[in-house]
mmCIF file of C-alpha atoms in Angstrom:
data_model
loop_
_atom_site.group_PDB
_atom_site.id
_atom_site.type_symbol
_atom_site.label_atom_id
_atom_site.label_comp_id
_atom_site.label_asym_id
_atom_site.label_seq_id
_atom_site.Cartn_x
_atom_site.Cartn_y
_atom_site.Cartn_z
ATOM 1 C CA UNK B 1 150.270 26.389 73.444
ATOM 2 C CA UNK B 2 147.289 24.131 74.283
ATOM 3 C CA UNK B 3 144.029 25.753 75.268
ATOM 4 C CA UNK B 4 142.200 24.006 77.945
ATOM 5 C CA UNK B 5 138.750 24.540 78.016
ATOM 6 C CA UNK B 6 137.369 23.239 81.589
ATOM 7 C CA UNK B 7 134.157 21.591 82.115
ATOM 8 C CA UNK B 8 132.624 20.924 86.113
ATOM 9 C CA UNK B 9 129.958 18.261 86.609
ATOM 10 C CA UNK B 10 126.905 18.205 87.904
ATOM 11 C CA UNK B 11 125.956 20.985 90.544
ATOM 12 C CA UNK B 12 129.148 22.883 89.915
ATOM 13 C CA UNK B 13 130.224 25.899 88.111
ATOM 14 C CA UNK B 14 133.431 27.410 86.999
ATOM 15 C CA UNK B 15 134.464 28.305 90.077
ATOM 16 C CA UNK B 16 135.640 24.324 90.722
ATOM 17 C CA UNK B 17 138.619 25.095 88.629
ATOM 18 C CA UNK B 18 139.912 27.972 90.892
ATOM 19 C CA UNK B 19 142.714 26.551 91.784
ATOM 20 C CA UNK B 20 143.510 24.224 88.490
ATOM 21 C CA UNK B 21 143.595 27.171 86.451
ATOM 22 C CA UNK B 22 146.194 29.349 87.828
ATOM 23 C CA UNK B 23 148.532 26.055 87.382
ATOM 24 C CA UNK B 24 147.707 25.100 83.810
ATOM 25 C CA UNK B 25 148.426 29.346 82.792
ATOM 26 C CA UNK B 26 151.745 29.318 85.048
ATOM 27 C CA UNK B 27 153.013 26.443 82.354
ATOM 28 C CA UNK B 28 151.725 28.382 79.151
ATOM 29 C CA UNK B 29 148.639 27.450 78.516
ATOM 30 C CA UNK B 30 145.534 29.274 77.885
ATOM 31 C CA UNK B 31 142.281 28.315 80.391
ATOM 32 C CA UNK B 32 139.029 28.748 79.682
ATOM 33 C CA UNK B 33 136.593 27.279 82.839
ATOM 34 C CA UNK B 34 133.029 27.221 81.711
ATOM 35 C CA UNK B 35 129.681 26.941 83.437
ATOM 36 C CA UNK B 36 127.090 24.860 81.931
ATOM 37 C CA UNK B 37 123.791 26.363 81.229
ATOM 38 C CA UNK B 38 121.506 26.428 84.596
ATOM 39 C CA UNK B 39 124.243 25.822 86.658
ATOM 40 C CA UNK B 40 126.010 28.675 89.321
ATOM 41 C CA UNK B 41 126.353 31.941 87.910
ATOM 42 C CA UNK B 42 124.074 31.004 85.125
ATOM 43 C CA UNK B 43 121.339 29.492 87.480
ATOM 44 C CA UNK B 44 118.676 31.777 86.821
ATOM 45 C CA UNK B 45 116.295 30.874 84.061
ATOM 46 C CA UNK B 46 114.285 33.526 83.956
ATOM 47 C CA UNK B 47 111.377 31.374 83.259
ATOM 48 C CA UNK B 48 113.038 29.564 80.340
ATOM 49 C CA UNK B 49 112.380 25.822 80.202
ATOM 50 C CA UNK B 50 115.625 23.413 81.629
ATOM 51 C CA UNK B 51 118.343 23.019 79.466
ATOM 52 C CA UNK B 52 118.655 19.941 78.033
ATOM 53 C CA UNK B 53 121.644 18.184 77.221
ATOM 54 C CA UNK B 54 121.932 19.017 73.877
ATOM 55 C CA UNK B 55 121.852 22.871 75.414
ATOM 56 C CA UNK B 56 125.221 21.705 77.097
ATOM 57 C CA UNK B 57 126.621 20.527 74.302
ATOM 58 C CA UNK B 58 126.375 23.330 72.512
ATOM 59 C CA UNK B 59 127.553 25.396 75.479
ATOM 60 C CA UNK B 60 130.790 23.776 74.799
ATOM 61 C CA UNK B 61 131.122 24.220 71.171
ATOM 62 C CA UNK B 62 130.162 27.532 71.041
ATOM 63 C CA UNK B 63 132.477 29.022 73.848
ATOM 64 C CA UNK B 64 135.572 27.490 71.583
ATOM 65 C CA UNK B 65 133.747 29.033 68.380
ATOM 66 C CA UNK B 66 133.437 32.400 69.749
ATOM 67 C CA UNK B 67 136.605 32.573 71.173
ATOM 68 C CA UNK B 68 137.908 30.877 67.928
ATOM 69 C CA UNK B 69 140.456 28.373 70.044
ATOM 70 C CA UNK B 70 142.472 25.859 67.876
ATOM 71 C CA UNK B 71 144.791 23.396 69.824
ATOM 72 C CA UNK B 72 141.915 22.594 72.532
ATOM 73 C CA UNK B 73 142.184 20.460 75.289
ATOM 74 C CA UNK B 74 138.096 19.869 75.917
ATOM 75 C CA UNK B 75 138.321 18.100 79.887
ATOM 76 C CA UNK B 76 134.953 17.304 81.335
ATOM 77 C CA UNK B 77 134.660 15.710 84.782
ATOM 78 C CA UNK B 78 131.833 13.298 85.560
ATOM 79 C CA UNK B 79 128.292 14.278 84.379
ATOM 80 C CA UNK B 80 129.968 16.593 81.580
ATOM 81 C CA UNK B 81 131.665 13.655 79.847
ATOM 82 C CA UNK B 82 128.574 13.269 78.252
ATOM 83 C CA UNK B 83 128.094 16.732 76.416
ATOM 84 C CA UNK B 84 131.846 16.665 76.262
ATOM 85 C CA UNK B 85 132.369 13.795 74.237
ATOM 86 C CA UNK B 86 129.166 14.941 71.932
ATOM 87 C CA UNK B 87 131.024 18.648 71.105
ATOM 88 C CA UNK B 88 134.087 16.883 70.876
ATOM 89 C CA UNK B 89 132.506 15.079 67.704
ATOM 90 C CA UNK B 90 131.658 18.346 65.994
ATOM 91 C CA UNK B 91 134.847 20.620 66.555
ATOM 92 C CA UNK B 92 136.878 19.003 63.644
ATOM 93 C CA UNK B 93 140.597 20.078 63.322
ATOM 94 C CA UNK B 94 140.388 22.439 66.771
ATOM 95 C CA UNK B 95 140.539 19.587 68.422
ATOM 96 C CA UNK B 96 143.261 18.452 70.133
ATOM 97 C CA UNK B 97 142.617 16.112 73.222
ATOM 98 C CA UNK B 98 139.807 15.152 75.717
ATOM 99 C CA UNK B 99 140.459 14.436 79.128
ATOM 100 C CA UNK B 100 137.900 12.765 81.085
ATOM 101 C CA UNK B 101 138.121 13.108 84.729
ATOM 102 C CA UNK B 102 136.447 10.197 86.583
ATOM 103 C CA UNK B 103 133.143 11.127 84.166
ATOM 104 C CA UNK B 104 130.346 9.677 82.794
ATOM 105 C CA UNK B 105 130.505 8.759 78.544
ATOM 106 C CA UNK B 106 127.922 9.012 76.332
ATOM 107 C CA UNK B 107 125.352 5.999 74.892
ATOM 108 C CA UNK B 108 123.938 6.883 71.144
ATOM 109 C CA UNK B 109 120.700 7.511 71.898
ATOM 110 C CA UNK B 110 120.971 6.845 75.642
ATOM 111 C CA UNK B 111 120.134 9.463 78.563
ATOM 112 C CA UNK B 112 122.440 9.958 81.358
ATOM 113 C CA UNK B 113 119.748 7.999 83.522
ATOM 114 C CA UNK B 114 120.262 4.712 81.600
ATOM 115 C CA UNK B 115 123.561 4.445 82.902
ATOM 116 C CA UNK B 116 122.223 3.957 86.638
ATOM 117 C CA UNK B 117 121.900 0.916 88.677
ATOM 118 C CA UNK B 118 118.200 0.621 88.677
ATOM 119 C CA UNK B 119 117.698 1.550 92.519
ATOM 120 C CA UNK B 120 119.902 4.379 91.386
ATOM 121 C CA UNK B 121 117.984 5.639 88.724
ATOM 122 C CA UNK B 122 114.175 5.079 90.775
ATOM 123 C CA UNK B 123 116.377 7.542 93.553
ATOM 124 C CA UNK B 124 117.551 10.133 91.003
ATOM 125 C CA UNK B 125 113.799 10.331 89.498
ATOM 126 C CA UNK B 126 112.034 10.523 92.680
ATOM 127 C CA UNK B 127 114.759 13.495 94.010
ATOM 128 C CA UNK B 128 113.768 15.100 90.635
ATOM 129 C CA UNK B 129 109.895 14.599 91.100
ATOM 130 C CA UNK B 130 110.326 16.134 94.293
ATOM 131 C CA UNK B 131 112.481 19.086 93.416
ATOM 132 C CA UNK B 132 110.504 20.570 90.160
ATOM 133 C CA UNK B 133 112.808 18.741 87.884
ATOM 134 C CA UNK B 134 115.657 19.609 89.696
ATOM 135 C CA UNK B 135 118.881 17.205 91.284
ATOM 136 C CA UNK B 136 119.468 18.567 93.939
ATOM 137 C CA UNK B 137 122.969 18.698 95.167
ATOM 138 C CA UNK B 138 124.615 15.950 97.928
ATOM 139 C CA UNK B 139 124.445 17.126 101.835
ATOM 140 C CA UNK B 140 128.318 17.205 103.261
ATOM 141 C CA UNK B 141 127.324 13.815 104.674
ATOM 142 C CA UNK B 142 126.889 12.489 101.232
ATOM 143 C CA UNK B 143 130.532 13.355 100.455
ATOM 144 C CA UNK B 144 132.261 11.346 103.274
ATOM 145 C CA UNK B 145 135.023 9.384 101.862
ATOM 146 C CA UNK B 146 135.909 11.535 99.034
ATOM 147 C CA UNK B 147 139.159 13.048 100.087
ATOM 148 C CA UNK B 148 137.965 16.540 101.027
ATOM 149 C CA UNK B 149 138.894 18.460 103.644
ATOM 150 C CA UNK B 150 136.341 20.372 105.762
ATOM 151 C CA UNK B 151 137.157 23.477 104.238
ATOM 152 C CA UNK B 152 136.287 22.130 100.463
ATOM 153 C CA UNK B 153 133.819 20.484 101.932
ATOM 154 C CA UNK B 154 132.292 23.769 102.992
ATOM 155 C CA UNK B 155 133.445 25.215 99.826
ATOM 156 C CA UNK B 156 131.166 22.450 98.182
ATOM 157 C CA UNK B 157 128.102 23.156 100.249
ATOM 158 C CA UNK B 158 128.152 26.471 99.712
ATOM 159 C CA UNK B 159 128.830 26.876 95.572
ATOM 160 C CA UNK B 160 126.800 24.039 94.450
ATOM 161 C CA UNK B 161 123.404 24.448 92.832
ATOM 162 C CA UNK B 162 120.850 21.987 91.555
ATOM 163 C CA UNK B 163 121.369 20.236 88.520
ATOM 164 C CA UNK B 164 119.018 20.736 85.554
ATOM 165 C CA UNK B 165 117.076 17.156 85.337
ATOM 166 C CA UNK B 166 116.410 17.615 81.275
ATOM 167 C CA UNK B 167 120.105 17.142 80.970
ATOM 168 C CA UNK B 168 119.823 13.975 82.423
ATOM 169 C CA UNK B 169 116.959 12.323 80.571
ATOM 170 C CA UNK B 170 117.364 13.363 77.262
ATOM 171 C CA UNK B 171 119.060 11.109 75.359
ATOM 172 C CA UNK B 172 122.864 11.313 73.535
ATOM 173 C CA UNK B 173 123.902 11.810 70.112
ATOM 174 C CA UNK B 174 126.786 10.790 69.218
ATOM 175 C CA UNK B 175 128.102 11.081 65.183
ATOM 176 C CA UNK B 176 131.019 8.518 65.784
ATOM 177 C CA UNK B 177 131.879 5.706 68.140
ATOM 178 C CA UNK B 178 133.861 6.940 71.131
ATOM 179 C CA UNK B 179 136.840 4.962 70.410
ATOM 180 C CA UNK B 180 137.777 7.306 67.582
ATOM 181 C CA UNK B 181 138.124 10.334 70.150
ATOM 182 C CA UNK B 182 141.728 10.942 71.080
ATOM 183 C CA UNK B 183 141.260 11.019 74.985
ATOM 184 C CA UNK B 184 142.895 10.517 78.641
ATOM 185 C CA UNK B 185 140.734 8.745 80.900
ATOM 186 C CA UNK B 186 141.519 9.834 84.756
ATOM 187 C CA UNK B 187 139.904 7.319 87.401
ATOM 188 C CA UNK B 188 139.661 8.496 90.796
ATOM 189 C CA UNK B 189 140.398 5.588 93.006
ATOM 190 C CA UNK B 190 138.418 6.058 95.912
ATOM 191 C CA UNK B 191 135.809 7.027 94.079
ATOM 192 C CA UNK B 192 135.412 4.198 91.597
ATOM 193 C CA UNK B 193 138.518 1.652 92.645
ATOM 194 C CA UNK B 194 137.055 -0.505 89.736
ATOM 195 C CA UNK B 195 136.974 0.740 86.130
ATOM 196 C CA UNK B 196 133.900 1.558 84.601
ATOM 197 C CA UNK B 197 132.481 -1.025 82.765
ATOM 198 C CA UNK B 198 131.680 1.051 79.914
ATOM 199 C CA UNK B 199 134.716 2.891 79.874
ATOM 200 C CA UNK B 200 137.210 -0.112 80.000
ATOM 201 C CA UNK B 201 136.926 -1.488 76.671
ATOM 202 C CA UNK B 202 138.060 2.090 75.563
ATOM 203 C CA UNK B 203 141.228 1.788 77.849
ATOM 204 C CA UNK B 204 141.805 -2.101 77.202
ATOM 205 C CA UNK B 205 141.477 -1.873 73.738
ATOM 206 C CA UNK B 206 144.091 0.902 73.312
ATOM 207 C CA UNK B 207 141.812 3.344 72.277
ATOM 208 C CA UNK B 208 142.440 5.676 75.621
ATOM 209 C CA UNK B 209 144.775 6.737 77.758
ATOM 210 C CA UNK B 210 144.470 5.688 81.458
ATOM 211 C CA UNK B 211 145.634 7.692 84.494
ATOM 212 C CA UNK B 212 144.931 6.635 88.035
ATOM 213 C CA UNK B 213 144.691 9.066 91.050
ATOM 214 C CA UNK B 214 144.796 8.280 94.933
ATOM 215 C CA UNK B 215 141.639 10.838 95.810
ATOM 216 C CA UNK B 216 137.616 11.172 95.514
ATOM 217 C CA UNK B 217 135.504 12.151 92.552
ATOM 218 C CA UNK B 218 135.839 15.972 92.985
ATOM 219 C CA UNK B 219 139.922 16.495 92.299
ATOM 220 C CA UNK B 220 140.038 19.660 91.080
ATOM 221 C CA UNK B 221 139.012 20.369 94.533
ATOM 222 C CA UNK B 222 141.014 17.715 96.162
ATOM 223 C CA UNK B 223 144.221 17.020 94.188
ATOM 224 C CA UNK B 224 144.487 20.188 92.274
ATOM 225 C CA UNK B 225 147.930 19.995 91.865
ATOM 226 C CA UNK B 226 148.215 16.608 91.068
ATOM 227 C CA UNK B 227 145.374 16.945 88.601
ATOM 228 C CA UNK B 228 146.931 19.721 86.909
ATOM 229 C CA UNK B 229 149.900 17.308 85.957
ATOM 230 C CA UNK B 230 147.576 14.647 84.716
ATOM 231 C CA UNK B 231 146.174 17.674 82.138
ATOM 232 C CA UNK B 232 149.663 18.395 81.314
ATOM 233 C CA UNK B 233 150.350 15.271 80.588
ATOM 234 C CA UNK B 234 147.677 14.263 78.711
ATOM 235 C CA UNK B 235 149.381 16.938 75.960
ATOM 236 C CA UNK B 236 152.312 17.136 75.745
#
């Protein structure tokens, strides 16, 4: 038995997972969805500064201490491939696999920002200048495109809180290169229908696993089925 530990990214919670989970338990497997620090249910600071991104990272490696998992599949979909990959690094032998669902990878000493077209990153700063440090999430408009019916797109809308912005400027850490982590890399086609450039040596190479799917970057919402194979996959 594998236990899949399920990371959302930015603006999500747990709750993304609904309907992955169910599918990965009805073959075996243990689930464990988590919500990153300052996100949905866990939104309320209570006057605490943001959490950074090393906050998230340890949100990661903590839930699979305390619950004391072994064979663990750690998945993280876009922003979360960052902390993912970091915890990844410091689990040792209770690691089994990470899956990477159309998500962003970690720089050494590199903030989330750096990764950003430069008209990309001058938008994300200004939305967090203007938002008390804040990302605030995409209108429905935003999402056009993605493969989402109206009902996840309401769904969406709805759950989705702003993302912390101190998770997105402070900088990675990472103890190894990537290439050493044994991992699945899921692309969502009509999201990205071109590899990302600094995840394709990693696939090209042979270091990674590559898995294609026909949908937008939110399939866990979209493709849940189909996503749910891809995780099987990726371990068996």
């Amino acid at each position: 038995m594998t236990d899949f530990v399920l990371v959302p990214g930015a603006w999500l919670g747990a709750w993304a997972w609904d309907e992955v989970t169910p599918l990965l338990r009805e073959a075996g497997h243990g689930v464990h969805p988590l919500t990153l620090s300052g996100l949905a249910e866990k939104a309320d600071r209570k006057g605490a500064p943001a959490p950074g991104q090393e906050t998230h990272v340890r949100d990661v490696v903590d839930e699979i201490e305390r619950l004391d998992l072994r064979e663990v599949a750690l998945v993280g979909h876009s922003y979360a491939g960052i902390p993912v990959c970091q915890a990844a690094q410091r689990l040792g032998g209770r690691l089994a696999h990470v899956v990477l669902v159309d998500a962003n990878v970690p720089a050494d000493g590199e903030p989330f920002l750096s990764a950003l077209r430069p008209e990309g990153r001058a938008e994300l700063e200004a939305a967090l200048a203007a938002h008390g440090g804040d990302w605030p999430p995409p209108a429905a408009a935003a999402l056009a495109g993605q493969d989402l019916t109206d009902e996840q797109l309401a769904l969406f809308t709805a759950r989705a809180t702003p993302h912390p912005g101190a998770s997105l400027t402070e900088p990675a850490a990472l103890a190894r290169p990537l290439a050493s982590l044994p991992a699945t890399y899921v692309q969502c086609l009509r999201d990205h229908p071109e590899l990302r450039a600094d995840v394709a040596p990693l696939v090209t190479d042979g270091h990674w696993r590559l898995t294609r799917l026909d949908t937008g970057h939110w399939p866990m919402l979209s493709r849940p089925r189909e996503l749910a194979g891809v995780l099987l996959d990726a371990v068996r």
